[in-house]
Coordinates of C-alpha atoms in Angstrom, one line a residue:
M1324 CA 27.9 25.3 -22.3
S1325 CA 26.9 21.9 -21.1
L1326 CA 23.4 20.8 -20.6
R1327 CA 23.9 21.1 -16.8
D1328 CA 25.1 24.6 -17.2
D1329 CA 22.2 25.6 -19.3
A1330 CA 19.8 23.8 -17.0
R1331 CA 21.1 25.8 -14.0
A1332 CA 20.3 29.0 -15.9
L1333 CA 16.7 27.8 -16.2
Q1334 CA 16.4 26.8 -12.5
G1335 CA 14.6 30.0 -11.4
E1336 CA 12.0 29.9 -14.2
L1337 CA 11.4 26.2 -13.6
A1338 CA 10.9 26.8 -9.9
V1339 CA 8.3 29.6 -10.6
L1340 CA 6.4 27.2 -12.9
R1341 CA 6.6 24.4 -10.4
R1342 CA 5.2 26.6 -7.6
A1343 CA 2.4 27.9 -9.8
L1344 CA 1.5 24.3 -10.6
H1345 CA 1.7 23.4 -6.9
Q1346 CA -0.7 26.1 -5.9
E1347 CA -3.4 24.9 -8.4
P1348 CA -3.4 21.1 -8.3
E1349 CA -5.8 19.1 -10.3
I1350 CA -6.9 15.5 -10.0
G1351 CA -7.5 12.8 -12.5
L1352 CA -7.6 12.8 -16.3
H1353 CA -9.0 16.3 -16.8
L1354 CA -6.5 19.0 -15.8
P1355 CA -7.5 22.1 -17.8
R1356 CA -5.6 24.7 -15.7
T1357 CA -2.5 22.5 -15.6
Q1358 CA -2.7 21.9 -19.4
E1359 CA -3.0 25.7 -19.9
K1360 CA 0.1 26.4 -17.9
V1361 CA 2.1 23.7 -19.8
L1362 CA 1.0 25.1 -23.2
A1363 CA 2.0 28.6 -22.1
A1364 CA 5.4 27.4 -20.9
L1365 CA 6.0 25.7 -24.3
D1366 CA 4.8 28.6 -26.3
G1367 CA 7.4 29.8 -28.8
L1368 CA 9.4 26.6 -28.9
P1369 CA 9.8 24.8 -32.3
L1370 CA 7.4 22.0 -31.2
E1371 CA 4.6 20.2 -32.9
I1372 CA 2.0 20.2 -30.1
S1373 CA -1.3 18.2 -29.8
T1374 CA -3.7 17.7 -26.9
G1375 CA -5.6 14.7 -25.9
S1376 CA -9.3 14.0 -26.8
S1377 CA -10.2 11.8 -23.8
L1378 CA -7.9 13.6 -21.3
S1379 CA -6.0 16.8 -20.8
S1380 CA -2.7 15.5 -22.1
V1381 CA -0.1 17.5 -24.1
T1382 CA 2.1 15.8 -26.6
A1383 CA 5.0 17.8 -28.1
V1384 CA 7.3 16.6 -30.9
L1385 CA 10.7 18.2 -31.4
R1386 CA 12.1 17.5 -34.9
G1387 CA 15.9 17.1 -34.8
G1388 CA 18.2 18.3 -37.5
G1389 CA 19.3 14.7 -38.5
A1390 CA 17.8 12.4 -41.1
P1391 CA 14.0 12.5 -41.3
D1392 CA 13.9 8.8 -40.5
G1393 CA 16.2 9.0 -37.5
P1394 CA 15.5 7.5 -34.1
V1395 CA 12.8 8.7 -31.7
V1396 CA 13.1 9.1 -28.0
L1397 CA 10.2 9.7 -25.6
L1398 CA 10.5 11.7 -22.3
R1399 CA 7.6 11.6 -19.9
G1400 CA 6.3 13.8 -17.1
D1401 CA 3.0 13.2 -15.2
M1402 CA 0.9 16.2 -14.2
D1403 CA -1.9 15.1 -11.8
A1404 CA -2.2 15.7 -8.1
L1405 CA -3.8 13.7 -5.2
P1406 CA -7.0 14.1 -3.1
V1407 CA -4.9 15.1 -0.1
T1408 CA -5.3 18.3 2.0
E1409 CA -1.9 19.9 2.3
R1410 CA -0.3 20.6 5.7
T1411 CA 3.2 21.7 4.8
G1412 CA 2.7 25.4 5.6
A1413 CA 4.7 26.3 2.5
E1414 CA 4.1 29.8 1.1
F1415 CA 3.2 28.3 -2.2
A1416 CA 0.9 25.6 -0.7
S1417 CA -2.1 24.3 -2.5
R1418 CA -5.0 26.8 -2.8
I1419 CA -7.4 24.1 -3.8
A1420 CA -9.2 22.4 -0.9
G1421 CA -8.7 18.7 -0.8
A1422 CA -6.1 18.6 -3.5
M1423 CA -2.3 18.5 -3.3
H1424 CA 0.8 17.7 -5.3
A1425 CA 1.8 15.3 -2.6
C1426 CA 3.7 13.0 -5.1
G1427 CA 5.8 15.7 -6.8
H1428 CA 4.2 15.6 -10.2
D1429 CA 4.5 19.4 -10.3
L1430 CA 8.3 18.9 -10.4
H1431 CA 8.0 16.3 -13.1
T1432 CA 6.0 18.7 -15.3
A1433 CA 8.3 21.6 -14.8
G1434 CA 11.3 19.4 -15.3
L1435 CA 10.0 18.1 -18.6
V1436 CA 9.3 21.7 -19.7
G1437 CA 13.0 22.4 -18.9
A1438 CA 14.1 19.4 -20.9
A1439 CA 12.0 20.7 -23.9
R1440 CA 13.7 24.1 -23.7
L1441 CA 17.2 22.6 -23.4
L1442 CA 16.7 20.3 -26.4
A1443 CA 15.0 23.0 -28.5
D1444 CA 18.1 25.0 -28.2
R1445 CA 20.0 22.1 -29.6
R1446 CA 17.5 21.0 -32.2
E1447 CA 19.8 21.2 -35.2
S1448 CA 22.4 18.9 -33.7
L1449 CA 19.9 16.2 -32.6
A1450 CA 20.2 12.9 -34.6
G1451 CA 16.4 12.2 -34.3
D1452 CA 13.2 13.4 -32.8
V1453 CA 12.0 13.8 -29.2
V1454 CA 8.4 13.2 -28.0
F1455 CA 7.5 15.0 -24.8
M1456 CA 4.7 13.2 -23.0
F1457 CA 2.9 15.4 -20.5
Q1458 CA 0.5 13.0 -18.9
P1459 CA -2.6 13.4 -16.6
G1460 CA -4.1 10.7 -14.5
E1461 CA -1.1 8.7 -13.2
E1462 CA -2.6 8.4 -9.7
G1463 CA -5.0 5.5 -10.5
W1464 CA -6.5 6.8 -13.7
D1465 CA -4.2 5.0 -16.2
G1466 CA -3.4 8.2 -18.0
A1467 CA -0.4 6.5 -19.7
G1468 CA -2.7 3.8 -21.0
H1469 CA -5.1 6.5 -22.4
M1470 CA -2.2 8.3 -24.1
V1471 CA -0.8 5.1 -25.6
E1472 CA -4.3 4.4 -27.0
E1473 CA -4.4 7.9 -28.5
G1474 CA -1.1 7.4 -30.3
V1475 CA 1.6 9.0 -28.2
L1476 CA 4.1 6.3 -29.1
E1477 CA 3.6 7.2 -32.8
A1478 CA 3.4 10.9 -32.4
A1479 CA 6.6 11.5 -34.4
G1480 CA 5.2 9.6 -37.4
R1481 CA 7.3 6.5 -36.6
P1482 CA 7.6 4.4 -33.5
V1483 CA 9.4 5.5 -30.4
G1484 CA 12.6 3.6 -30.0
A1485 CA 13.4 4.4 -26.3
A1486 CA 11.5 6.0 -23.4
Y1487 CA 12.6 7.5 -20.1
G1488 CA 10.8 8.8 -17.1
L1489 CA 11.8 10.3 -13.8
H1490 CA 10.1 10.4 -10.4
V1491 CA 11.0 12.6 -7.4
S1492 CA 10.9 11.3 -3.8
S1493 CA 10.4 13.4 -0.7
S1494 CA 12.2 10.8 1.4
S1495 CA 14.3 7.7 1.1
Y1496 CA 17.1 9.2 -1.0
P1497 CA 19.4 12.2 -0.4
T1498 CA 18.5 15.3 -2.3
G1499 CA 20.0 15.2 -5.8
V1500 CA 20.7 11.4 -5.9
F1501 CA 19.4 9.4 -8.7
A1502 CA 18.3 5.8 -7.9
S1503 CA 17.2 2.9 -10.1
R1504 CA 17.8 -0.8 -10.9
P1505 CA 17.6 -3.1 -13.9
G1506 CA 14.6 -5.4 -14.2
P1507 CA 11.5 -5.0 -12.0
L1508 CA 11.6 -1.6 -10.4
M1509 CA 8.0 -1.1 -9.2
A1510 CA 5.1 -3.5 -8.5
A1511 CA 2.0 -4.3 -10.4
S1512 CA -1.1 -3.1 -8.7
A1513 CA -4.7 -4.5 -8.6
G1514 CA -7.8 -3.7 -6.6
L1515 CA -9.7 -6.3 -4.6
H1516 CA -13.3 -5.3 -4.0
V1517 CA -15.5 -7.5 -1.8
R1518 CA -19.1 -7.2 -0.7
V1519 CA -20.2 -9.8 1.9
I1520 CA -24.0 -10.3 1.8
G1521 CA -25.9 -11.5 4.9
A1522 CA -29.2 -10.7 6.5
G1523 CA -29.5 -7.9 9.0
G1524 CA -31.2 -8.0 12.4
H1525 CA -31.0 -6.9 16.1
G1526 CA -27.5 -6.9 17.6
S1527 CA -28.8 -8.8 20.6
R1528 CA -30.0 -11.7 18.5
P1529 CA -27.3 -12.6 16.1
H1530 CA -28.6 -16.2 15.8
A1531 CA -31.7 -14.8 14.1
A1532 CA -29.6 -12.9 11.4
L1533 CA -26.8 -13.6 9.1
D1534 CA -24.0 -11.4 10.3
P1535 CA -21.6 -10.4 7.5
V1536 CA -19.1 -8.6 9.7
P1537 CA -17.3 -11.6 11.3
A1538 CA -17.0 -13.2 7.9
A1539 CA -15.6 -10.1 6.4
C1540 CA -13.1 -9.7 9.2
E1541 CA -12.0 -13.3 8.8
M1542 CA -11.4 -12.6 5.1
V1543 CA -9.1 -9.7 5.9
T1544 CA -6.9 -11.8 8.2
A1545 CA -7.1 -14.8 5.8
L1546 CA -5.7 -12.7 3.0
Q1547 CA -2.6 -12.1 5.0
T1548 CA -2.2 -15.8 5.7
M1549 CA -2.7 -16.4 2.0
V1550 CA 0.3 -14.2 1.2
T1551 CA 2.6 -16.2 3.4
R1552 CA 1.3 -19.7 2.6
R1553 CA 0.2 -19.6 -1.0
F1554 CA 3.0 -17.6 -2.6
D1555 CA 6.7 -18.0 -3.0
V1556 CA 8.6 -15.7 -0.6
F1557 CA 11.0 -14.9 -3.5
D1558 CA 8.2 -13.6 -5.7
P1559 CA 6.5 -11.4 -3.1
V1560 CA 2.9 -10.3 -2.8
V1561 CA 1.5 -7.5 -0.7
V1562 CA -2.1 -7.2 0.3
T1563 CA -3.4 -4.2 2.3
V1564 CA -7.0 -3.6 3.1
G1565 CA -7.5 0.2 3.1
V1566 CA -11.3 0.4 3.2
F1567 CA -13.8 -1.4 5.4
H1568 CA -17.4 -0.4 5.9
A1569 CA -20.3 -2.1 7.7
G1570 CA -23.3 -1.0 9.7
T1571 CA -24.9 2.1 11.0
R1572 CA -25.2 1.5 14.7
R1573 CA -23.6 -0.7 17.3
N1574 CA -26.8 -2.7 18.1
V1575 CA -27.8 -3.3 14.4
I1576 CA -26.5 -6.2 12.4
P1577 CA -26.1 -4.9 8.9
D1578 CA -27.2 -6.6 5.7
D1579 CA -23.7 -6.4 4.2
A1580 CA -20.1 -5.5 4.8
V1581 CA -17.7 -4.2 2.1
F1582 CA -14.0 -3.8 2.0
E1583 CA -11.3 -3.0 -0.6
A1584 CA -7.7 -4.0 -0.8
T1585 CA -4.7 -3.1 -2.9
V1586 CA -2.7 -6.1 -4.2
R1587 CA 0.9 -5.6 -5.3
T1588 CA 2.9 -8.2 -7.2
F1589 CA 6.2 -8.4 -9.1
S1590 CA 5.5 -11.0 -11.8
A1591 CA 2.7 -11.7 -14.2
A1592 CA 2.5 -15.2 -12.7
A1593 CA 2.0 -13.9 -9.2
A1594 CA -0.6 -11.4 -10.3
E1595 CA -2.6 -14.1 -12.1
R1596 CA -2.4 -16.4 -9.1
A1597 CA -3.4 -13.7 -6.7
A1598 CA -6.5 -13.0 -8.8
E1599 CA -7.5 -16.6 -8.6
V1600 CA -6.7 -17.4 -5.0
A1601 CA -8.0 -14.2 -3.4
V1602 CA -11.3 -14.4 -5.1
R1603 CA -11.8 -18.1 -4.2
L1604 CA -10.7 -17.5 -0.6
C1605 CA -13.3 -14.8 0.0
Q1606 CA -16.1 -16.7 -1.6
D1607 CA -15.3 -19.9 0.3
I1608 CA -15.2 -18.1 3.6
A1609 CA -18.6 -16.5 2.9
T1610 CA -20.0 -19.9 2.0
A1611 CA -18.6 -21.4 5.2
H1612 CA -20.6 -18.8 7.2
G1613 CA -23.8 -19.4 5.2
L1614 CA -23.3 -16.1 3.3
T1615 CA -22.6 -15.0 -0.2
A1616 CA -19.8 -12.7 -1.4
E1617 CA -19.5 -10.5 -4.5
V1618 CA -15.7 -10.4 -5.3
D1619 CA -14.0 -8.4 -8.0
F1620 CA -10.3 -8.5 -8.7
V1621 CA -9.5 -5.5 -10.9
P1622 CA -6.0 -5.3 -12.5
E1623 CA -4.6 -1.8 -12.6
Y1624 CA -0.9 -1.2 -13.6
P1625 CA 1.5 -3.9 -14.7
V1626 CA 5.0 -4.3 -13.2
T1627 CA 7.3 -1.4 -14.1
V1628 CA 10.3 -3.2 -15.7
N1629 CA 13.5 -1.4 -16.6
H1630 CA 15.1 -2.9 -19.7
T1631 CA 18.6 -3.9 -18.6
A1632 CA 20.6 -2.2 -21.4
E1633 CA 18.5 1.0 -21.0
H1634 CA 19.0 1.0 -17.3
D1635 CA 22.8 0.6 -17.7
F1636 CA 22.8 3.4 -20.2
L1637 CA 20.9 5.6 -17.8
A1638 CA 23.2 4.8 -14.9
D1639 CA 26.3 5.5 -17.1
T1640 CA 24.7 8.8 -18.2
V1641 CA 24.2 9.9 -14.6
R1642 CA 27.7 8.9 -13.5
E1643 CA 29.3 10.7 -16.5
A1644 CA 27.2 13.8 -16.4
F1645 CA 26.8 14.3 -12.6
G1646 CA 29.4 12.1 -10.9
E1647 CA 29.7 8.6 -9.5
E1648 CA 28.3 9.6 -6.1
R1649 CA 25.0 10.8 -7.7
F1650 CA 23.8 7.4 -8.7
E1651 CA 22.5 4.7 -6.3
Q1652 CA 21.9 1.1 -7.5
L1653 CA 18.8 -0.2 -5.7
A1654 CA 19.1 -3.7 -4.4
D1655 CA 15.3 -4.3 -4.4
P1656 CA 12.3 -3.1 -6.3
I1657 CA 9.7 -1.0 -4.4
T1658 CA 6.0 -1.9 -3.9
G1659 CA 4.6 1.4 -5.3
S1660 CA 3.2 1.2 -8.8
E1661 CA 3.5 3.4 -12.0
D1662 CA 1.5 3.6 -15.2
F1663 CA 4.8 4.4 -17.1
S1664 CA 4.8 0.6 -17.1
R1665 CA 2.4 0.9 -20.0
V1666 CA 5.1 2.6 -22.0
L1667 CA 7.9 0.2 -20.9
D1668 CA 5.7 -2.7 -21.8
R1669 CA 5.9 -1.6 -25.4
V1670 CA 9.2 0.4 -25.7
P1671 CA 12.7 -0.3 -24.3
G1672 CA 13.5 2.3 -21.7
A1673 CA 14.1 3.0 -18.0
F1674 CA 12.6 4.8 -15.0
V1675 CA 14.6 6.6 -12.3
F1676 CA 14.0 8.2 -9.0
L1677 CA 15.5 11.5 -7.9
G1678 CA 15.8 12.4 -4.2
A1679 CA 14.1 15.8 -3.5
D1680 CA 13.9 15.8 0.3
A1681 CA 13.3 19.3 1.6
T1682 CA 14.0 18.5 5.3
G1683 CA 17.6 17.5 5.3
D1684 CA 16.9 14.0 6.6
P1685 CA 15.4 11.7 4.0
E1686 CA 15.2 8.8 6.5
T1687 CA 12.6 10.6 8.6
A1688 CA 11.1 13.0 6.1
P1689 CA 7.3 12.5 5.3
S1690 CA 7.0 10.3 2.3
N1691 CA 5.3 10.8 -1.1
H1692 CA 1.5 11.0 -0.6
S1693 CA 1.7 12.5 2.9
P1694 CA 0.0 15.8 3.5
L1695 CA 3.3 16.9 4.9
A1696 CA 5.4 15.8 1.9
A1697 CA 7.8 18.6 1.0
F1698 CA 9.9 18.5 -2.2
D1699 CA 13.1 20.6 -2.7
D1700 CA 12.7 22.3 -6.1
S1701 CA 16.4 22.9 -6.3
V1702 CA 16.6 19.5 -8.1
L1703 CA 14.6 20.8 -11.1
A1704 CA 17.6 21.8 -13.1
D1705 CA 19.4 18.4 -12.7
G1706 CA 16.2 16.5 -13.5
A1707 CA 15.7 18.5 -16.7
A1708 CA 19.3 18.1 -17.6
L1709 CA 19.3 14.3 -17.1
L1710 CA 16.2 13.9 -19.3
A1711 CA 17.8 16.1 -22.0
E1712 CA 21.1 14.2 -21.7
L1713 CA 19.3 10.9 -22.1
A1714 CA 17.6 12.1 -25.3
V1715 CA 20.8 13.5 -26.8
R1716 CA 22.9 10.5 -26.1
R1717 CA 20.3 7.9 -27.0
L1718 CA 19.6 9.6 -30.3
D1719 CA 23.3 9.8 -31.1
R1720 CA 24.0 6.2 -30.2
P1721 CA 22.7 4.5 -33.3
S1722 CA 24.8 6.6 -35.6
K1723 CA 27.9 6.0 -33.5
E1724 CA 27.3 2.2 -33.5
A1725 CA 26.7 2.2 -37.2

């Protein structure tokens, strides 16, 4: 039987696991209940399993039947949820207040378990080893960075030669369609944290105080002008202020005002320039108002870059295993960020999206991170099958080329 056929036979079990994960979402780097479910799902497979020391990760190594010094492929699935209160009304909706698998990581985890089972059944025919990277803390916690520091890329005893990851989408792509592109696929992210410091006073006498609010508001709008006037339109930058706090009452001028922005870029040069220009802009505006500003620019994830040869290999694998119509070449990168970029910074590989819209209309469906985001778990089998296909074919490629 083909990998797809075997994966279809696992679909029901993978859906049960996915829904169990969905009902008990955990946030951040420490996911003890999720880790427990993953370990139980892998129990009995011929895997060398280790868990993280600084996070609830699971690393599993499958030894192939080929030469002991054969190639190594890494497959990754992230496991953490978001601080979102679910409103889907699903029968398996989150039972944890204020937490939801609103980004589909429950499908990633179940799909990677499926890939491990598929490949374990073919262990003797594998030309090398496979590392399964079950990762916490993708949603802003840099879980991939922590796992890289703890040695996931050397878990097989020799370096990983290629790495692949998959991400489901509740909108944008038809269900079952894989989508990717060579080169930059997802943006780098950084956080801009600003505190404007003035001197409080009575709202009726602003001349007797140093009001930080107008200056902070000016900074917010000036950051948008900065994007259009200080950066090349063909190397885009996105700045969005998502947090703004000042004051306690309408007739009180506060001592300070704070805001936070996310900054997205697609090149190292743009990221470096954004750090310099945004900080100076906010400080100069504060000075012009007779105020001071504490400004921190905090880099988070680098650009997620698909290696061209690995992207082409992935696209060919999808077309051959699933059909031409199942792969969509993206014209442009997306402005979301991913810490799988930490892996792709060190190892050739590729990242791919998989449409999992549960509404029937991906153009209008609630997007990832929405409390209404709904994912169709019928894609689990094909997601697991693709990851397994990539591992089998990539491990076999060096021997064929030799």
